[in-house]
């Protein structure tokens, strides 16, 4: 068994293997040396020459038999190999017999991600606002899932079990900002100190933010943390960088920035900023797992397998499923020698 990545490479690799085997046997029969561009064959000849008479005779016999039976050599692409194993061992691979291969599953995958958004994001105010203000997108989730699918060994840390925990942590962070809302008055007092200068730019809107503090206080007073608005998230995000509102090119400015950073409401806003990043990561992991489950159910219901799913299914069958030991023994019996072309793309294409 020889496995490589593309059909062209499979054809070339098979021809090259048979040609070099024939050259090796011919050199043994004629007692000659190969051409200078065949260092591998020279090394094999030197190794065989170092054997005892009995071992050398056995090795030469195996090589002649291999040449005579070279039609049994199977050179395959990784996808063709996975397809053949799944077709001949459907039960051990967790499939029904006669599964139909679909070459392009992009629409099914995109539908699975959209279904996850409709089921999880749309009805949840916290997640909806997080998605809109954080510029999450179905398309980005689809692309990430595609990358993860092509790397079966990839994993997220922390795992998807932290998704709901991450959501609750964000709600708690909003509640903490709300609890310390009177700190906005302290922030306003700091801004009015003598010698304090405020920034005013799109990135650091100090003057505009200070003018809005009273209105922000009223909004926080009337907010339910589990039912936030996009404006609330934008306000808390601005508060998390409140020290940047102040010009810090003087001792007064540096002291003011330190005072602002020490305010409980600003500290709570910084935790919010951290937790919303964590929520995005946890969601990315969660949506990949949920979408994969939805896709698997659709494919199983219709007895289909996708081209992209060939590698993932065999990888799972050999590494995770309860039948992995039996499948590995069956393959080892069928192919006693397996060579993998490591230039084919690495671990993401070779289970």
Short mmCIF file of C-alpha atoms in Angstrom, two decimals:
data_model
loop_
_atom_site.label_atom_id
_atom_site.label_comp_id
_atom_site.label_asym_id
_atom_site.label_seq_id
_atom_site.Cartn_x
_atom_site.Cartn_y
_atom_site.Cartn_z
CA UNK A 1 0.00 0.00 0.00
CA UNK A 2 1.33 3.43 -1.00
CA UNK A 3 -0.64 6.54 -0.09
CA UNK A 4 -0.06 10.02 -1.48
CA UNK A 5 -2.14 13.15 -1.97
CA UNK A 6 -3.05 13.67 -5.62
CA UNK A 7 -4.02 11.30 -8.43
CA UNK A 8 -1.09 12.50 -10.55
CA UNK A 9 1.30 11.82 -7.66
CA UNK A 10 -0.23 8.36 -7.15
CA UNK A 11 0.35 7.45 -10.80
CA UNK A 12 3.92 8.77 -10.78
CA UNK A 13 4.72 7.11 -7.46
CA UNK A 14 3.43 3.72 -8.65
CA UNK A 15 5.44 3.89 -11.87
CA UNK A 16 8.58 4.97 -10.02
CA UNK A 17 8.24 2.22 -7.42
CA UNK A 18 7.83 -0.52 -10.05
CA UNK A 19 10.70 0.91 -12.13
CA UNK A 20 13.09 1.03 -9.19
CA UNK A 21 12.09 -2.46 -8.08
CA UNK A 22 12.89 -3.74 -11.57
CA UNK A 23 16.25 -1.92 -11.52
CA UNK A 24 17.11 -3.39 -8.13
CA UNK A 25 16.31 -6.97 -9.21
CA UNK A 26 18.22 -6.50 -12.47
CA UNK A 27 21.31 -5.28 -10.56
CA UNK A 28 21.10 -8.32 -8.30
CA UNK A 29 20.77 -10.71 -11.27
CA UNK A 30 23.54 -9.08 -13.32
CA UNK A 31 25.85 -8.20 -10.44
CA UNK A 32 26.01 -4.60 -11.62
CA UNK A 33 25.67 -1.21 -9.94
CA UNK A 34 22.89 1.29 -10.70
CA UNK A 35 23.32 4.68 -12.29
CA UNK A 36 24.65 7.54 -10.19
CA UNK A 37 21.14 9.06 -9.84
CA UNK A 38 19.89 6.01 -7.90
CA UNK A 39 21.53 6.40 -4.45
CA UNK A 40 18.63 4.58 -2.78
CA UNK A 41 19.19 1.44 -4.83
CA UNK A 42 22.93 1.58 -4.11
CA UNK A 43 22.19 1.66 -0.39
CA UNK A 44 19.83 -1.31 -0.68
CA UNK A 45 22.41 -3.31 -2.64
CA UNK A 46 25.06 -2.56 -0.02
CA UNK A 47 22.68 -3.58 2.75
CA UNK A 48 21.76 -6.86 1.02
CA UNK A 49 25.44 -7.59 0.42
CA UNK A 50 26.05 -7.31 4.18
CA UNK A 51 23.56 -10.12 4.93
CA UNK A 52 24.52 -13.71 5.62
CA UNK A 53 24.20 -16.08 2.64
CA UNK A 54 20.88 -17.39 3.95
CA UNK A 55 19.39 -13.96 4.64
CA UNK A 56 20.67 -12.60 1.33
CA UNK A 57 19.01 -15.43 -0.61
CA UNK A 58 15.73 -14.87 1.24
CA UNK A 59 15.86 -11.10 0.55
CA UNK A 60 16.56 -11.63 -3.17
CA UNK A 61 13.67 -14.11 -3.38
CA UNK A 62 11.27 -11.63 -1.75
CA UNK A 63 12.34 -8.91 -4.16
CA UNK A 64 11.82 -11.16 -7.22
CA UNK A 65 8.40 -12.17 -5.95
CA UNK A 66 7.52 -8.52 -5.34
CA UNK A 67 8.48 -7.70 -8.93
CA UNK A 68 6.43 -10.58 -10.31
CA UNK A 69 3.42 -9.58 -8.20
CA UNK A 70 3.76 -5.82 -8.61
CA UNK A 71 0.24 -5.68 -10.00
CA UNK A 72 -0.92 -6.19 -6.37
CA UNK A 73 0.72 -2.94 -5.34
CA UNK A 74 -2.00 -0.41 -4.61
CA UNK A 75 -1.02 3.23 -4.95
CA UNK A 76 -3.79 5.52 -3.80
CA UNK A 77 -4.68 9.07 -2.89
CA UNK A 78 -5.59 9.58 0.74
CA UNK A 79 -9.26 10.13 -0.17
CA UNK A 80 -9.40 7.03 -2.37
CA UNK A 81 -7.84 5.00 0.43
CA UNK A 82 -10.42 6.25 2.95
CA UNK A 83 -13.25 5.62 0.48
CA UNK A 84 -12.09 2.05 -0.16
CA UNK A 85 -11.75 1.19 3.53
CA UNK A 86 -15.16 2.68 4.35
CA UNK A 87 -16.77 0.86 1.42
CA UNK A 88 -15.25 -2.53 2.35
CA UNK A 89 -15.59 -2.14 6.14
CA UNK A 90 -18.71 0.02 6.61
CA UNK A 91 -19.71 -1.49 9.96
CA UNK A 92 -16.25 -1.07 11.50
CA UNK A 93 -16.24 2.52 10.19
CA UNK A 94 -19.62 3.34 11.71
CA UNK A 95 -21.41 3.55 8.34
CA UNK A 96 -24.23 1.74 6.60
CA UNK A 97 -23.35 -0.28 3.51
CA UNK A 98 -23.82 1.34 0.13
CA UNK A 99 -23.27 4.90 1.32
CA UNK A 100 -23.29 7.44 -1.52
CA UNK A 101 -20.32 9.81 -1.86
CA UNK A 102 -21.18 13.46 -2.46
CA UNK A 103 -18.21 15.39 -3.85
CA UNK A 104 -19.26 18.83 -2.57
CA UNK A 105 -20.92 19.34 0.81
CA UNK A 106 -20.45 23.11 1.09
CA UNK A 107 -24.16 23.91 0.93
CA UNK A 108 -24.97 21.27 3.55
CA UNK A 109 -22.22 22.61 5.80
CA UNK A 110 -23.36 26.19 5.41
CA UNK A 111 -26.93 25.16 6.19
CA UNK A 112 -25.72 23.41 9.36
CA UNK A 113 -24.00 26.58 10.58
CA UNK A 114 -27.07 28.69 9.78
CA UNK A 115 -29.24 26.23 11.69
CA UNK A 116 -26.95 26.57 14.71
CA UNK A 117 -27.20 30.36 14.56
CA UNK A 118 -30.99 30.23 14.30
CA UNK A 119 -31.28 27.76 17.19
CA UNK A 120 -28.73 29.30 19.58
CA UNK A 121 -27.83 32.90 18.68
CA UNK A 122 -31.13 34.33 17.42
CA UNK A 123 -33.32 33.67 20.51
CA UNK A 124 -30.64 34.74 23.05
CA UNK A 125 -30.24 38.49 23.66
CA UNK A 126 -26.76 38.16 25.20
CA UNK A 127 -25.45 36.11 22.29
CA UNK A 128 -27.21 38.20 19.65
CA UNK A 129 -25.70 41.43 20.96
CA UNK A 130 -22.30 39.78 21.37
CA UNK A 131 -22.45 38.59 17.76
CA UNK A 132 -23.55 41.96 16.34
CA UNK A 133 -21.09 44.12 18.30
CA UNK A 134 -18.25 41.60 17.88
CA UNK A 135 -18.92 41.23 14.16
CA UNK A 136 -19.32 37.45 14.36
CA UNK A 137 -20.54 35.92 11.12
CA UNK A 138 -21.93 32.70 9.72
CA UNK A 139 -19.33 32.86 6.95
CA UNK A 140 -16.41 33.10 9.39
CA UNK A 141 -17.76 30.20 11.44
CA UNK A 142 -18.16 28.18 8.25
CA UNK A 143 -14.56 28.86 7.22
CA UNK A 144 -13.22 27.98 10.68
CA UNK A 145 -15.17 24.75 10.77
CA UNK A 146 -13.81 23.84 7.33
CA UNK A 147 -10.24 24.33 8.58
CA UNK A 148 -10.92 22.22 11.69
CA UNK A 149 -12.50 19.46 9.56
CA UNK A 150 -9.34 19.19 7.46
CA UNK A 151 -7.27 18.76 10.63
CA UNK A 152 -8.93 15.90 12.55
CA UNK A 153 -6.46 16.12 15.41
CA UNK A 154 -7.12 19.82 16.01
CA UNK A 155 -8.78 20.79 19.26
CA UNK A 156 -9.93 23.91 21.06
CA UNK A 157 -8.85 24.94 24.54
CA UNK A 158 -10.98 25.55 26.52
CA UNK A 159 -13.48 23.02 25.18
CA UNK A 160 -17.03 23.64 24.01
CA UNK A 161 -18.41 22.68 27.44
CA UNK A 162 -17.30 26.17 28.53
CA UNK A 163 -19.64 27.92 26.09
CA UNK A 164 -22.60 28.28 28.45
CA UNK A 165 -20.21 29.08 31.30
CA UNK A 166 -18.62 31.80 29.16
CA UNK A 167 -22.04 33.28 28.44
CA UNK A 168 -22.91 33.39 32.14
CA UNK A 169 -19.53 34.94 32.93
CA UNK A 170 -20.28 37.74 30.47
CA UNK A 171 -23.70 38.36 32.06
CA UNK A 172 -22.01 38.54 35.45
CA UNK A 173 -19.45 41.01 34.08
CA UNK A 174 -22.27 43.27 32.82
CA UNK A 175 -23.96 42.99 36.23
CA UNK A 176 -20.70 44.04 37.92
CA UNK A 177 -20.46 47.14 35.71
CA UNK A 178 -24.06 47.94 36.56
CA UNK A 179 -23.40 47.48 40.28
CA UNK A 180 -20.53 49.98 40.18
CA UNK A 181 -22.34 52.51 37.95
CA UNK A 182 -21.92 55.33 40.50
CA UNK A 183 -18.24 55.12 39.63
CA UNK A 184 -19.19 57.13 36.55
CA UNK A 185 -19.58 60.16 38.81
CA UNK A 186 -16.06 59.58 40.15
CA UNK A 187 -14.84 59.32 36.56
CA UNK A 188 -16.51 62.64 35.77
CA UNK A 189 -14.90 64.26 38.81
CA UNK A 190 -11.47 63.07 37.71
CA UNK A 191 -12.04 64.52 34.24
CA UNK A 192 -12.87 67.93 35.78
CA UNK A 193 -9.68 68.18 37.82
CA UNK A 194 -7.40 71.11 37.16
CA UNK A 195 -4.73 70.39 34.57
CA UNK A 196 -6.45 67.31 33.17
CA UNK A 197 -6.57 67.18 29.39
CA UNK A 198 -8.85 64.83 27.43
CA UNK A 199 -8.20 63.12 24.12
CA UNK A 200 -10.69 63.50 21.34
CA UNK A 201 -10.33 61.07 18.48
CA UNK A 202 -12.27 58.19 16.99
CA UNK A 203 -9.98 55.78 18.84
CA UNK A 204 -9.87 57.67 22.16
CA UNK A 205 -13.08 59.75 22.40
CA UNK A 206 -12.39 61.25 25.84
CA UNK A 207 -14.38 64.49 25.62
CA UNK A 208 -17.38 62.86 24.00
CA UNK A 209 -17.37 60.01 26.54
CA UNK A 210 -17.19 62.33 29.57
CA UNK A 211 -20.12 64.34 28.21
CA UNK A 212 -22.12 61.10 28.00
CA UNK A 213 -21.46 59.83 31.53
CA UNK A 214 -24.76 61.01 33.02
CA UNK A 215 -26.72 59.38 30.22
CA UNK A 216 -24.69 56.19 30.59
CA UNK A 217 -25.52 56.13 34.30
CA UNK A 218 -29.24 56.25 33.53
CA UNK A 219 -28.92 53.48 30.96
CA UNK A 220 -27.02 51.25 33.38
CA UNK A 221 -29.60 51.88 36.11
CA UNK A 222 -32.37 50.60 33.85
CA UNK A 223 -30.51 47.64 32.33
CA UNK A 224 -31.22 43.96 32.84
CA UNK A 225 -27.84 42.18 32.39
CA UNK A 226 -29.47 39.17 30.73
CA UNK A 227 -31.28 41.43 28.24
CA UNK A 228 -28.55 43.82 27.09
CA UNK A 229 -28.56 46.18 24.14
CA UNK A 230 -25.85 46.83 21.60
CA UNK A 231 -25.44 50.37 22.99
CA UNK A 232 -24.78 48.96 26.47
CA UNK A 233 -22.02 46.69 25.14
CA UNK A 234 -20.46 49.60 23.28
CA UNK A 235 -20.53 51.73 26.44
CA UNK A 236 -18.88 49.03 28.56
CA UNK A 237 -16.25 48.51 25.86
CA UNK A 238 -15.43 52.24 25.99
CA UNK A 239 -15.23 52.15 29.80
CA UNK A 240 -12.75 49.27 29.62
CA UNK A 241 -10.28 51.68 28.01
CA UNK A 242 -11.26 54.77 30.01
CA UNK A 243 -7.64 55.59 30.93
CA UNK A 244 -6.98 56.21 27.23
CA UNK A 245 -9.43 59.12 27.30
CA UNK A 246 -6.81 61.15 29.13
CA UNK A 247 -3.61 62.61 27.75
CA UNK A 248 -0.74 61.03 29.64
CA UNK A 249 2.20 63.16 28.47
CA UNK A 250 2.50 64.80 31.89
CA UNK A 251 2.73 63.72 35.52
CA UNK A 252 -0.84 64.87 36.07
CA UNK A 253 -2.04 62.81 33.11
CA UNK A 254 -0.22 59.69 34.29
CA UNK A 255 -1.61 60.05 37.81
CA UNK A 256 -5.12 60.52 36.45
CA UNK A 257 -4.80 57.41 34.26
CA UNK A 258 -3.76 55.39 37.33
CA UNK A 259 -6.75 56.71 39.30
CA UNK A 260 -9.12 55.83 36.47
CA UNK A 261 -7.73 52.30 36.11
CA UNK A 262 -8.30 51.77 39.82
CA UNK A 263 -12.03 52.56 39.68
CA UNK A 264 -14.16 49.43 40.29
CA UNK A 265 -16.38 50.21 37.30
CA UNK A 266 -13.37 50.37 34.97
CA UNK A 267 -11.94 47.15 36.43
CA UNK A 268 -15.33 45.47 35.88
CA UNK A 269 -15.42 46.77 32.29
CA UNK A 270 -11.98 45.27 31.62
CA UNK A 271 -13.25 41.90 32.86
CA UNK A 272 -16.19 42.31 30.47
CA UNK A 273 -13.78 42.89 27.58
CA UNK A 274 -11.83 39.75 28.52
CA UNK A 275 -14.99 37.67 28.90
CA UNK A 276 -16.47 38.70 25.56
CA UNK A 277 -13.29 37.50 23.85
CA UNK A 278 -13.54 34.22 25.71
CA UNK A 279 -17.18 33.89 24.72
CA UNK A 280 -16.26 34.31 21.04
CA UNK A 281 -13.64 31.55 21.30
CA UNK A 282 -16.03 29.25 23.17
CA UNK A 283 -18.76 29.91 20.58
CA UNK A 284 -16.39 29.11 17.72
CA UNK A 285 -15.64 25.73 19.27
CA UNK A 286 -19.30 25.12 20.10
CA UNK A 287 -20.62 26.00 16.65
CA UNK A 288 -18.06 23.70 15.00
CA UNK A 289 -19.18 20.77 17.17
CA UNK A 290 -22.90 21.51 16.88
CA UNK A 291 -22.71 22.04 13.11
CA UNK A 292 -20.75 18.82 12.69
CA UNK A 293 -23.44 16.97 14.62
CA UNK A 294 -26.17 18.46 12.44
CA UNK A 295 -24.27 17.60 9.27
CA UNK A 296 -23.59 14.05 10.47
CA UNK A 297 -27.30 13.50 11.18
CA UNK A 298 -28.26 14.79 7.74
CA UNK A 299 -25.71 12.57 6.01
CA UNK A 300 -26.60 9.52 8.11
CA UNK A 301 -30.33 10.00 7.52
CA UNK A 302 -29.72 9.97 3.77
CA UNK A 303 -26.88 7.38 3.84
CA UNK A 304 -24.41 9.89 2.40
CA UNK A 305 -20.77 10.66 3.05
CA UNK A 306 -19.01 13.79 1.90
CA UNK A 307 -15.66 13.98 0.17
CA UNK A 308 -14.31 16.08 3.06
CA UNK A 309 -15.82 13.66 5.53
CA UNK A 310 -13.92 10.62 4.23
CA UNK A 311 -10.75 11.41 6.16
CA UNK A 312 -12.59 12.51 9.30
CA UNK A 313 -14.75 9.36 9.36
CA UNK A 314 -11.80 6.98 9.00
CA UNK A 315 -9.77 9.00 11.48
CA UNK A 316 -12.59 8.70 14.01
CA UNK A 317 -13.03 4.99 13.28
CA UNK A 318 -9.33 4.32 13.86
CA UNK A 319 -8.83 6.62 16.84
CA UNK A 320 -12.09 7.03 18.75
CA UNK A 321 -14.80 4.49 17.92
CA UNK A 322 -15.28 1.32 19.97
CA UNK A 323 -14.41 -0.76 16.89
CA UNK A 324 -11.02 0.90 16.35
CA UNK A 325 -9.02 -2.16 17.46
CA UNK A 326 -10.86 -4.52 15.14
CA UNK A 327 -10.53 -2.12 12.20
CA UNK A 328 -6.81 -1.60 12.77
CA UNK A 329 -6.22 -5.38 12.88
CA UNK A 330 -8.25 -5.86 9.69
CA UNK A 331 -6.20 -3.24 7.83
CA UNK A 332 -2.91 -4.61 9.16
CA UNK A 333 -3.85 -8.06 7.85
CA UNK A 334 -4.83 -6.71 4.44
CA UNK A 335 -1.78 -4.47 3.98
CA UNK A 336 1.30 -5.74 5.78
CA UNK A 337 3.38 -2.82 4.51
CA UNK A 338 2.10 0.72 4.18
CA UNK A 339 4.13 3.68 2.93
CA UNK A 340 2.83 7.23 3.29
CA UNK A 341 4.18 10.00 1.09
CA UNK A 342 4.89 12.61 3.77
CA UNK A 343 5.03 15.41 1.20
CA UNK A 344 1.29 15.06 0.71
CA UNK A 345 0.43 17.69 3.28
CA UNK A 346 1.21 16.30 6.71
CA UNK A 347 -1.06 15.28 9.54
CA UNK A 348 -4.08 17.13 8.17
CA UNK A 349 -4.40 14.71 5.24
CA UNK A 350 -2.89 11.49 6.59
CA UNK A 351 -4.83 9.80 9.41
#
